[in-house]
Amino acid sequence: MADISSDASSTAIDVRPLARRPMLEISGVSKSFGATQVLCDVSLSVAPGEVVVVIGPSGSGKTTLLRCINLLEDYEEGTITVDGAPIGYRRRGSERIRMSERDIAAARATIGMVFQSFNLFPHMTVLRNIAAAPVRVKGAPRETAEARARELLAMVGLSDKAAEHPARLSGGQQQRVAIARALAMDPKIMLFDEVTSALDPELVGEVLAAMQQLAQGGMTMVVVTHEMSFARDIADRIVFIDGGVIVEQGKPDEILFAPRTNRVRAFLKRYNDRYRI
Amino acid sequence: MNNFNPLIHSFPYLLRGAGMTVLMAATAAIPATVLGVVLALLQVFGNRILRASVIAYLLLVRGIPLLVLLTFAYYLLPLTGIDLPPFWGVVLVIACYYAAFMSEVFRAGILSLPQAQWDAARGLGMTRPLMLKIVILPQALRLAAPPYVSLCVSLVKATSLVSIVGLWELTMASREVVERTLAPFQVFIGAGAIYFCICYALALYGRHLERRVLHGH
Amino acid sequence: MPFDLNFLARLLPALLEGAEVTVELAVLTIAICLVWGFVVALAQATRGPLGWLAGGYIQIVRNTPLLIQMYLVYFGFSMGGFGLSGFASGLLALCMQNGGYVAEIYRGGLQSVSPRQYEAGRALGMRRWTLYTTVVLPQVIARIIPPMTNQSISIIKDTSQVAAIAVMEIMKISEVWVETSANTYDVFLGAALIYLALTSAASLAGRLCERRFTFAQ
């Protein structure tokens, strides 16, 4: 279902036919916090329907990369496009111009993001959490948005929680609502930022199952996670980031069982020692 | 209007008024604090009747303006046969009034202590008075310190009301100076500046305490 | 003698007339402060001179007595040639002082909304107006209702101080009645009960708002 071989280094103007055009194209993105460079000329291309899992040690820049995609973080160099449309910055000749807040907001509406800490709106019911953005951002009629919200709630198995407030839900349930909330905007791509890290171990499974279901439905996904066995199950491709650069990428079994670089080997060894897999 | 001479000449007099303000505030703050702690303890640990009476007292005091209480104490205390000098009369009223607010602050401090502290103290076999004395109150008072200091600022400001019932302190002193000099603008700015120095110093101290509470020393 | 029903029957209409003035002052002050405090809170959040100005304003009004501010406006401005009525001076001073407190309440409410809430809204494609109206302000409103209720109660009580600049509200009218009759107890009782009714109404209104706007945290 996914085009695993899509070239990660293409930066030229996209002339490929629509079907082969990458859904997400990150080219030459660099970012620093003060004197520390967190992303260094990162390029990555994700095909439609592809599931890319990003792994790496903490502080490696993987979360920052994800946050750059929908411009929750600014970056100093490079460009990112989603489905061919630039996000955040466009080029005019050699100039790099930041898009207007209105255009950035419109671009963000096409990208779904799920956070480590759920970030549901505490003052809204579950149903309104999901329907709010379609109504207020896209101008969808409330009934349509709420009907769609109920469908999505059914999909993540929480139909009975529509009228609850987030505080009454478990972490796993909140995270599934957050997934439904992001899906309600009909995003072209979904970003997952360590979405199970804040959960009690027994609640991780239900969230991963929802993500698995989404992947099987053909959603393009970029997933930052520490769950290696999940990465192996769900990923079409695993990307290993360390020190702000992509060190190695490839099929899950290649990366997890036959890494080519010492850095990946060392990371996996530390990881396995800690989690005894 | 631009002439601040009246203020400069009368400044020593205003400062003496400020001394009276500070004396009055400090004298009222001490019984207010003691009564506040007692009311808080009664509300947390007392039986139903005690709790209800404390709550009724708080509702009464917090629903009536201090100025009303001061004015009527001025008229009523002599009628009831309690013959206090005016200074002690207003100190008594201010103390009773602020005790209500302070008790709320202390009660919040006591209630915000984690259950583990109570369990630990009980686990060590402490009697209730001992537990209060060495475990609960020291921590609760520390937590309550920042809002307590804000109440003290408010108490200092509230002493200005006694000038309305005829007692002499900074506000009364400034009104006297205004009557002599006919320079209300300058004189009230001067009096305000003195109040500001007293209250702001207290407020800064409160902020310092707040930082200490937040960083857990 | 106390509880003289004939006397109370004559007193009550007079006190209620005063209560009308008290309510007018309090409602106007609360309404103006809701807007003015928000403006000050937003100004304070900016960097540069505007932020310092707002911060300085808050510190000055919070650390000087309302009474001094009222005298400054009432007597000070009249010397400057643009005299205000007692009612207008009282209103201005009440708004000046309470605007500082309300600004701090707004600031606390705004700070209590986590940056992650803003991020979640932005990630859904919300622009500033939508983000504030759907995500931020509803949470701010929910969090400021309890302190705002307390502030409103405090404003109602503070209005009694305009008696000092001869505005005929509850306090001033009861002073007049005390001076002209021997029935101090009854006047005190009447005034206290009316204030209690007003503050209880405010507290009830706050409770109702809380039920409408707050949510499980």
PDB file of C-alpha atoms in Angstrom, chain C:
ATOM      1  CA  MET C   1     -35.717  51.397  72.771  1.00  0.00           C
ATOM      2  CA  PRO C   2     -34.643  48.687  70.301  1.00  0.00           C
ATOM      3  CA  PHE C   3     -37.003  46.975  67.809  1.00  0.00           C
ATOM      4  CA  ASP C   4     -39.391  49.875  67.687  1.00  0.00           C
ATOM      5  CA  LEU C   5     -41.609  48.805  64.805  1.00  0.00           C
ATOM      6  CA  ASN C   6     -42.973  52.268  64.141  1.00  0.00           C
ATOM      7  CA  PHE C   7     -39.475  53.598  63.915  1.00  0.00           C
ATOM      8  CA  LEU C   8     -38.368  50.758  61.645  1.00  0.00           C
ATOM      9  CA  ALA C   9     -41.332  51.436  59.354  1.00  0.00           C
ATOM     10  CA  ARG C  10     -40.150  55.023  58.897  1.00  0.00           C
ATOM     11  CA  LEU C  11     -36.475  54.036  58.647  1.00  0.00           C
ATOM     12  CA  LEU C  12     -36.789  51.315  56.046  1.00  0.00           C
ATOM     13  CA  PRO C  13     -37.942  53.438  53.064  1.00  0.00           C
ATOM     14  CA  ALA C  14     -35.112  55.884  53.730  1.00  0.00           C
ATOM     15  CA  LEU C  15     -32.537  53.105  53.885  1.00  0.00           C
ATOM     16  CA  LEU C  16     -33.922  51.531  50.728  1.00  0.00           C
ATOM     17  CA  GLU C  17     -33.526  54.836  48.945  1.00  0.00           C
ATOM     18  CA  GLY C  18     -29.897  54.734  50.002  1.00  0.00           C
ATOM     19  CA  ALA C  19     -29.672  51.130  48.881  1.00  0.00           C
ATOM     20  CA  GLU C  20     -30.661  52.252  45.413  1.00  0.00           C
ATOM     21  CA  VAL C  21     -27.636  54.545  45.293  1.00  0.00           C
ATOM     22  CA  THR C  22     -25.429  51.787  46.714  1.00  0.00           C
ATOM     23  CA  VAL C  23     -26.611  49.318  44.090  1.00  0.00           C
ATOM     24  CA  GLU C  24     -26.174  51.846  41.298  1.00  0.00           C
ATOM     25  CA  LEU C  25     -22.615  52.557  42.411  1.00  0.00           C
ATOM     26  CA  ALA C  26     -21.764  48.893  42.846  1.00  0.00           C
ATOM     27  CA  VAL C  27     -23.273  47.742  39.539  1.00  0.00           C
ATOM     28  CA  LEU C  28     -21.610  50.561  37.596  1.00  0.00           C
ATOM     29  CA  THR C  29     -18.276  49.846  39.289  1.00  0.00           C
ATOM     30  CA  ILE C  30     -18.476  46.123  38.572  1.00  0.00           C
ATOM     31  CA  ALA C  31     -19.498  46.668  34.947  1.00  0.00           C
ATOM     32  CA  ILE C  32     -16.788  49.254  34.297  1.00  0.00           C
ATOM     33  CA  CYS C  33     -14.131  47.193  36.070  1.00  0.00           C
ATOM     34  CA  LEU C  34     -14.974  44.091  34.024  1.00  0.00           C
ATOM     35  CA  VAL C  35     -13.958  46.057  30.921  1.00  0.00           C
ATOM     36  CA  TRP C  36     -11.279  48.305  32.389  1.00  0.00           C
ATOM     37  CA  GLY C  37      -9.604  45.456  34.274  1.00  0.00           C
ATOM     38  CA  PHE C  38      -9.416  43.417  31.084  1.00  0.00           C
ATOM     39  CA  VAL C  39      -7.824  46.335  29.230  1.00  0.00           C
ATOM     40  CA  VAL C  40      -5.268  46.774  32.029  1.00  0.00           C
ATOM     41  CA  ALA C  41      -4.532  43.035  32.103  1.00  0.00           C
ATOM     42  CA  LEU C  42      -3.923  42.996  28.343  1.00  0.00           C
ATOM     43  CA  ALA C  43      -1.745  46.111  28.596  1.00  0.00           C
ATOM     44  CA  GLN C  44       0.228  44.552  31.413  1.00  0.00           C
ATOM     45  CA  ALA C  45       0.910  41.483  29.286  1.00  0.00           C
ATOM     46  CA  THR C  46       2.684  43.585  26.643  1.00  0.00           C
ATOM     47  CA  ARG C  47       6.379  44.311  26.752  1.00  0.00           C
ATOM     48  CA  GLY C  48       7.755  47.822  26.974  1.00  0.00           C
ATOM     49  CA  PRO C  49       6.416  51.092  28.410  1.00  0.00           C
ATOM     50  CA  LEU C  50       2.723  50.160  28.201  1.00  0.00           C
ATOM     51  CA  GLY C  51       3.351  47.044  30.258  1.00  0.00           C
ATOM     52  CA  TRP C  52       5.287  48.971  32.908  1.00  0.00           C
ATOM     53  CA  LEU C  53       2.610  51.643  33.031  1.00  0.00           C
ATOM     54  CA  ALA C  54      -0.115  49.059  33.611  1.00  0.00           C
ATOM     55  CA  GLY C  55       2.007  47.262  36.212  1.00  0.00           C
ATOM     56  CA  GLY C  56       2.747  50.528  38.011  1.00  0.00           C
ATOM     57  CA  TYR C  57      -0.930  51.466  37.962  1.00  0.00           C
ATOM     58  CA  ILE C  58      -1.895  48.133  39.521  1.00  0.00           C
ATOM     59  CA  GLN C  59       0.698  48.457  42.299  1.00  0.00           C
ATOM     60  CA  ILE C  60      -0.237  52.052  43.103  1.00  0.00           C
ATOM     61  CA  VAL C  61      -3.996  51.559  43.334  1.00  0.00           C
ATOM     62  CA  ARG C  62      -3.682  48.316  45.259  1.00  0.00           C
ATOM     63  CA  ASN C  63      -1.293  49.743  47.802  1.00  0.00           C
ATOM     64  CA  THR C  64      -3.111  52.964  48.694  1.00  0.00           C
ATOM     65  CA  PRO C  65      -6.421  53.252  50.571  1.00  0.00           C
ATOM     66  CA  LEU C  66      -9.617  53.776  48.602  1.00  0.00           C
ATOM     67  CA  LEU C  67     -10.483  56.618  50.935  1.00  0.00           C
ATOM     68  CA  ILE C  68      -7.348  58.579  50.013  1.00  0.00           C
ATOM     69  CA  GLN C  69      -8.028  57.996  46.317  1.00  0.00           C
ATOM     70  CA  MET C  70     -11.563  59.220  46.825  1.00  0.00           C
ATOM     71  CA  TYR C  71     -10.438  62.383  48.646  1.00  0.00           C
ATOM     72  CA  LEU C  72      -7.862  63.007  45.956  1.00  0.00           C
ATOM     73  CA  VAL C  73     -10.479  62.817  43.218  1.00  0.00           C
ATOM     74  CA  TYR C  74     -13.196  64.712  45.124  1.00  0.00           C
ATOM     75  CA  PHE C  75     -11.173  67.491  46.751  1.00  0.00           C
ATOM     76  CA  GLY C  76      -8.095  67.445  44.531  1.00  0.00           C
ATOM     77  CA  PHE C  77      -9.876  67.688  41.208  1.00  0.00           C
ATOM     78  CA  SER C  78     -12.173  70.423  42.410  1.00  0.00           C
ATOM     79  CA  MET C  79      -9.109  72.536  43.225  1.00  0.00           C
ATOM     80  CA  GLY C  80      -7.844  71.856  39.714  1.00  0.00           C
ATOM     81  CA  GLY C  81     -11.026  73.422  38.349  1.00  0.00           C
ATOM     82  CA  PHE C  82     -12.820  70.343  37.051  1.00  0.00           C
ATOM     83  CA  GLY C  83     -14.822  69.352  40.088  1.00  0.00           C
ATOM     84  CA  LEU C  84     -16.810  66.142  40.073  1.00  0.00           C
ATOM     85  CA  SER C  85     -19.910  65.347  42.091  1.00  0.00           C
ATOM     86  CA  GLY C  86     -19.555  63.085  45.100  1.00  0.00           C
ATOM     87  CA  PHE C  87     -21.173  60.241  43.184  1.00  0.00           C
ATOM     88  CA  ALA C  88     -18.872  60.666  40.178  1.00  0.00           C
ATOM     89  CA  SER C  89     -15.768  60.996  42.378  1.00  0.00           C
ATOM     90  CA  GLY C  90     -16.735  57.896  44.340  1.00  0.00           C
ATOM     91  CA  LEU C  91     -17.408  55.961  41.159  1.00  0.00           C
ATOM     92  CA  LEU C  92     -14.101  57.037  39.633  1.00  0.00           C
ATOM     93  CA  ALA C  93     -12.126  56.089  42.751  1.00  0.00           C
ATOM     94  CA  LEU C  94     -13.963  52.757  43.111  1.00  0.00           C
ATOM     95  CA  CYS C  95     -13.201  51.934  39.471  1.00  0.00           C
ATOM     96  CA  MET C  96      -9.577  53.042  39.774  1.00  0.00           C
ATOM     97  CA  GLN C  97      -8.910  50.848  42.783  1.00  0.00           C
ATOM     98  CA  ASN C  98     -10.962  47.809  41.832  1.00  0.00           C
ATOM     99  CA  GLY C  99      -9.752  47.963  38.222  1.00  0.00           C
ATOM    100  CA  GLY C 100      -6.323  47.057  39.604  1.00  0.00           C
ATOM    101  CA  TYR C 101      -7.685  44.061  41.490  1.00  0.00           C
ATOM    102  CA  VAL C 102      -9.832  42.893  38.578  1.00  0.00           C
ATOM    103  CA  ALA C 103      -6.834  43.161  36.234  1.00  0.00           C
ATOM    104  CA  GLU C 104      -4.934  40.822  38.550  1.00  0.00           C
ATOM    105  CA  ILE C 105      -7.872  38.403  38.523  1.00  0.00           C
ATOM    106  CA  TYR C 106      -7.894  38.386  34.719  1.00  0.00           C
ATOM    107  CA  ARG C 107      -4.133  37.894  34.672  1.00  0.00           C
ATOM    108  CA  GLY C 108      -4.448  34.871  36.943  1.00  0.00           C
ATOM    109  CA  GLY C 109      -7.203  33.478  34.718  1.00  0.00           C
ATOM    110  CA  LEU C 110      -5.201  33.972  31.530  1.00  0.00           C
ATOM    111  CA  GLN C 111      -2.113  32.417  33.089  1.00  0.00           C
ATOM    112  CA  SER C 112      -4.082  29.392  34.205  1.00  0.00           C
ATOM    113  CA  VAL C 113      -4.732  28.390  30.591  1.00  0.00           C
ATOM    114  CA  SER C 114      -1.822  26.186  29.623  1.00  0.00           C
ATOM    115  CA  PRO C 115       0.211  26.984  26.477  1.00  0.00           C
ATOM    116  CA  ARG C 116      -0.723  23.493  25.322  1.00  0.00           C
ATOM    117  CA  GLN C 117      -4.339  24.577  24.973  1.00  0.00           C
ATOM    118  CA  TYR C 118      -3.226  27.291  22.558  1.00  0.00           C
ATOM    119  CA  GLU C 119      -1.160  24.729  20.648  1.00  0.00           C
ATOM    120  CA  ALA C 120      -4.037  22.291  20.424  1.00  0.00           C
ATOM    121  CA  GLY C 121      -6.263  25.032  19.005  1.00  0.00           C
ATOM    122  CA  ARG C 122      -3.635  26.192  16.549  1.00  0.00           C
ATOM    123  CA  ALA C 123      -2.956  22.642  15.412  1.00  0.00           C
ATOM    124  CA  LEU C 124      -6.645  22.411  14.503  1.00  0.00           C
ATOM    125  CA  GLY C 125      -6.248  25.426  12.237  1.00  0.00           C
ATOM    126  CA  MET C 126      -7.808  28.029  14.552  1.00  0.00           C
ATOM    127  CA  ARG C 127      -6.833  31.652  14.022  1.00  0.00           C
ATOM    128  CA  ARG C 128      -6.456  34.086  16.859  1.00  0.00           C
ATOM    129  CA  TRP C 129     -10.098  35.191  17.207  1.00  0.00           C
ATOM    130  CA  THR C 130     -11.475  31.650  17.039  1.00  0.00           C
ATOM    131  CA  LEU C 131      -8.794  30.391  19.389  1.00  0.00           C
ATOM    132  CA  TYR C 132      -9.631  33.016  22.012  1.00  0.00           C
ATOM    133  CA  THR C 133     -13.403  32.778  21.726  1.00  0.00           C
ATOM    134  CA  THR C 134     -13.697  28.999  21.660  1.00  0.00           C
ATOM    135  CA  VAL C 135     -10.705  27.779  23.660  1.00  0.00           C
ATOM    136  CA  VAL C 136      -9.147  30.447  25.871  1.00  0.00           C
ATOM    137  CA  LEU C 137     -11.857  32.818  27.117  1.00  0.00           C
ATOM    138  CA  PRO C 138     -14.377  30.168  28.179  1.00  0.00           C
ATOM    139  CA  GLN C 139     -11.673  28.677  30.399  1.00  0.00           C
ATOM    140  CA  VAL C 140     -10.650  32.095  31.713  1.00  0.00           C
ATOM    141  CA  ILE C 141     -14.272  32.952  32.517  1.00  0.00           C
ATOM    142  CA  ALA C 142     -14.778  29.686  34.370  1.00  0.00           C
ATOM    143  CA  ARG C 143     -11.699  30.296  36.466  1.00  0.00           C
ATOM    144  CA  ILE C 144     -12.323  33.929  37.343  1.00  0.00           C
ATOM    145  CA  ILE C 145     -15.938  33.590  38.508  1.00  0.00           C
ATOM    146  CA  PRO C 146     -15.127  32.764  42.159  1.00  0.00           C
ATOM    147  CA  PRO C 147     -12.552  35.565  42.655  1.00  0.00           C
ATOM    148  CA  MET C 148     -14.754  37.957  40.669  1.00  0.00           C
ATOM    149  CA  THR C 149     -17.678  37.151  42.972  1.00  0.00           C
ATOM    150  CA  ASN C 150     -15.521  37.944  46.007  1.00  0.00           C
ATOM    151  CA  GLN C 151     -14.396  41.163  44.380  1.00  0.00           C
ATOM    152  CA  SER C 152     -18.005  42.160  43.698  1.00  0.00           C
ATOM    153  CA  ILE C 153     -18.900  41.578  47.340  1.00  0.00           C
ATOM    154  CA  SER C 154     -15.918  43.673  48.347  1.00  0.00           C
ATOM    155  CA  ILE C 155     -17.043  46.411  45.915  1.00  0.00           C
ATOM    156  CA  ILE C 156     -20.531  46.490  47.441  1.00  0.00           C
ATOM    157  CA  LYS C 157     -18.981  46.961  50.875  1.00  0.00           C
ATOM    158  CA  ASP C 158     -16.492  49.532  49.575  1.00  0.00           C
ATOM    159  CA  THR C 159     -19.308  51.732  48.309  1.00  0.00           C
ATOM    160  CA  SER C 160     -20.034  52.578  51.958  1.00  0.00           C
ATOM    161  CA  GLN C 161     -16.899  54.756  51.919  1.00  0.00           C
ATOM    162  CA  VAL C 162     -18.491  57.296  49.594  1.00  0.00           C
ATOM    163  CA  ALA C 163     -20.413  58.381  52.691  1.00  0.00           C
ATOM    164  CA  ALA C 164     -17.195  60.254  53.503  1.00  0.00           C
ATOM    165  CA  ILE C 165     -17.750  62.510  50.492  1.00  0.00           C
ATOM    166  CA  ALA C 166     -21.413  63.063  51.320  1.00  0.00           C
ATOM    167  CA  VAL C 167     -23.115  60.711  48.885  1.00  0.00           C
ATOM    168  CA  MET C 168     -26.484  59.708  50.308  1.00  0.00           C
ATOM    169  CA  GLU C 169     -26.206  55.944  50.203  1.00  0.00           C
ATOM    170  CA  ILE C 170     -27.021  53.430  52.958  1.00  0.00           C
ATOM    171  CA  MET C 171     -24.106  54.381  55.181  1.00  0.00           C
ATOM    172  CA  LYS C 172     -24.594  58.142  55.023  1.00  0.00           C
ATOM    173  CA  ILE C 173     -28.343  57.906  55.478  1.00  0.00           C
ATOM    174  CA  SER C 174     -27.975  55.681  58.517  1.00  0.00           C
ATOM    175  CA  GLU C 175     -25.434  58.103  59.985  1.00  0.00           C
ATOM    176  CA  VAL C 176     -27.959  60.897  59.600  1.00  0.00           C
ATOM    177  CA  TRP C 177     -30.663  58.786  61.251  1.00  0.00           C
ATOM    178  CA  VAL C 178     -28.397  57.872  64.138  1.00  0.00           C
ATOM    179  CA  GLU C 179     -27.604  61.521  64.757  1.00  0.00           C
ATOM    180  CA  THR C 180     -31.241  62.588  64.641  1.00  0.00           C
ATOM    181  CA  SER C 181     -32.819  59.754  66.618  1.00  0.00           C
ATOM    182  CA  ALA C 182     -31.925  57.832  69.726  1.00  0.00           C
ATOM    183  CA  ASN C 183     -32.530  54.488  68.063  1.00  0.00           C
ATOM    184  CA  THR C 184     -28.964  53.496  67.266  1.00  0.00           C
ATOM    185  CA  TYR C 185     -29.634  49.746  67.545  1.00  0.00           C
ATOM    186  CA  ASP C 186     -32.411  49.765  64.991  1.00  0.00           C
ATOM    187  CA  VAL C 187     -30.514  51.878  62.479  1.00  0.00           C
ATOM    188  CA  PHE C 188     -27.544  49.553  62.816  1.00  0.00           C
ATOM    189  CA  LEU C 189     -29.752  46.519  62.399  1.00  0.00           C
ATOM    190  CA  GLY C 190     -31.460  47.955  59.305  1.00  0.00           C
ATOM    191  CA  ALA C 191     -28.238  49.025  57.597  1.00  0.00           C
ATOM    192  CA  ALA C 192     -26.473  45.761  58.402  1.00  0.00           C
ATOM    193  CA  LEU C 193     -29.401  43.684  57.130  1.00  0.00           C
ATOM    194  CA  ILE C 194     -29.568  45.577  53.855  1.00  0.00           C
ATOM    195  CA  TYR C 195     -25.838  45.166  53.284  1.00  0.00           C
ATOM    196  CA  LEU C 196     -26.140  41.485  54.153  1.00  0.00           C
ATOM    197  CA  ALA C 197     -28.986  41.112  51.666  1.00  0.00           C
ATOM    198  CA  LEU C 198     -26.985  42.829  48.927  1.00  0.00           C
ATOM    199  CA  THR C 199     -23.802  40.836  49.508  1.00  0.00           C
ATOM    200  CA  SER C 200     -25.765  37.588  49.766  1.00  0.00           C
ATOM    201  CA  ALA C 201     -27.453  38.382  46.461  1.00  0.00           C
ATOM    202  CA  ALA C 202     -24.046  38.921  44.872  1.00  0.00           C
ATOM    203  CA  SER C 203     -22.755  35.691  46.321  1.00  0.00           C
ATOM    204  CA  LEU C 204     -25.828  33.829  45.070  1.00  0.00           C
ATOM    205  CA  ALA C 205     -25.436  35.321  41.598  1.00  0.00           C
ATOM    206  CA  GLY C 206     -21.812  34.183  41.625  1.00  0.00           C
ATOM    207  CA  ARG C 207     -22.880  30.686  42.621  1.00  0.00           C
ATOM    208  CA  LEU C 208     -25.368  30.587  39.738  1.00  0.00           C
ATOM    209  CA  CYS C 209     -22.723  31.753  37.262  1.00  0.00           C
ATOM    210  CA  GLU C 210     -20.390  29.103  38.587  1.00  0.00           C
ATOM    211  CA  ARG C 211     -22.965  26.421  37.946  1.00  0.00           C
ATOM    212  CA  ARG C 212     -23.429  27.722  34.426  1.00  0.00           C
ATOM    213  CA  PHE C 213     -19.793  28.183  33.424  1.00  0.00           C
ATOM    214  CA  THR C 214     -17.515  25.928  35.399  1.00  0.00           C
ATOM    215  CA  PHE C 215     -16.552  22.438  34.427  1.00  0.00           C
ATOM    216  CA  ALA C 216     -14.855  19.446  36.028  1.00  0.00           C
ATOM    217  CA  GLN C 217     -11.105  20.022  36.079  1.00  0.00           C
TER     218      GLN C 217
END
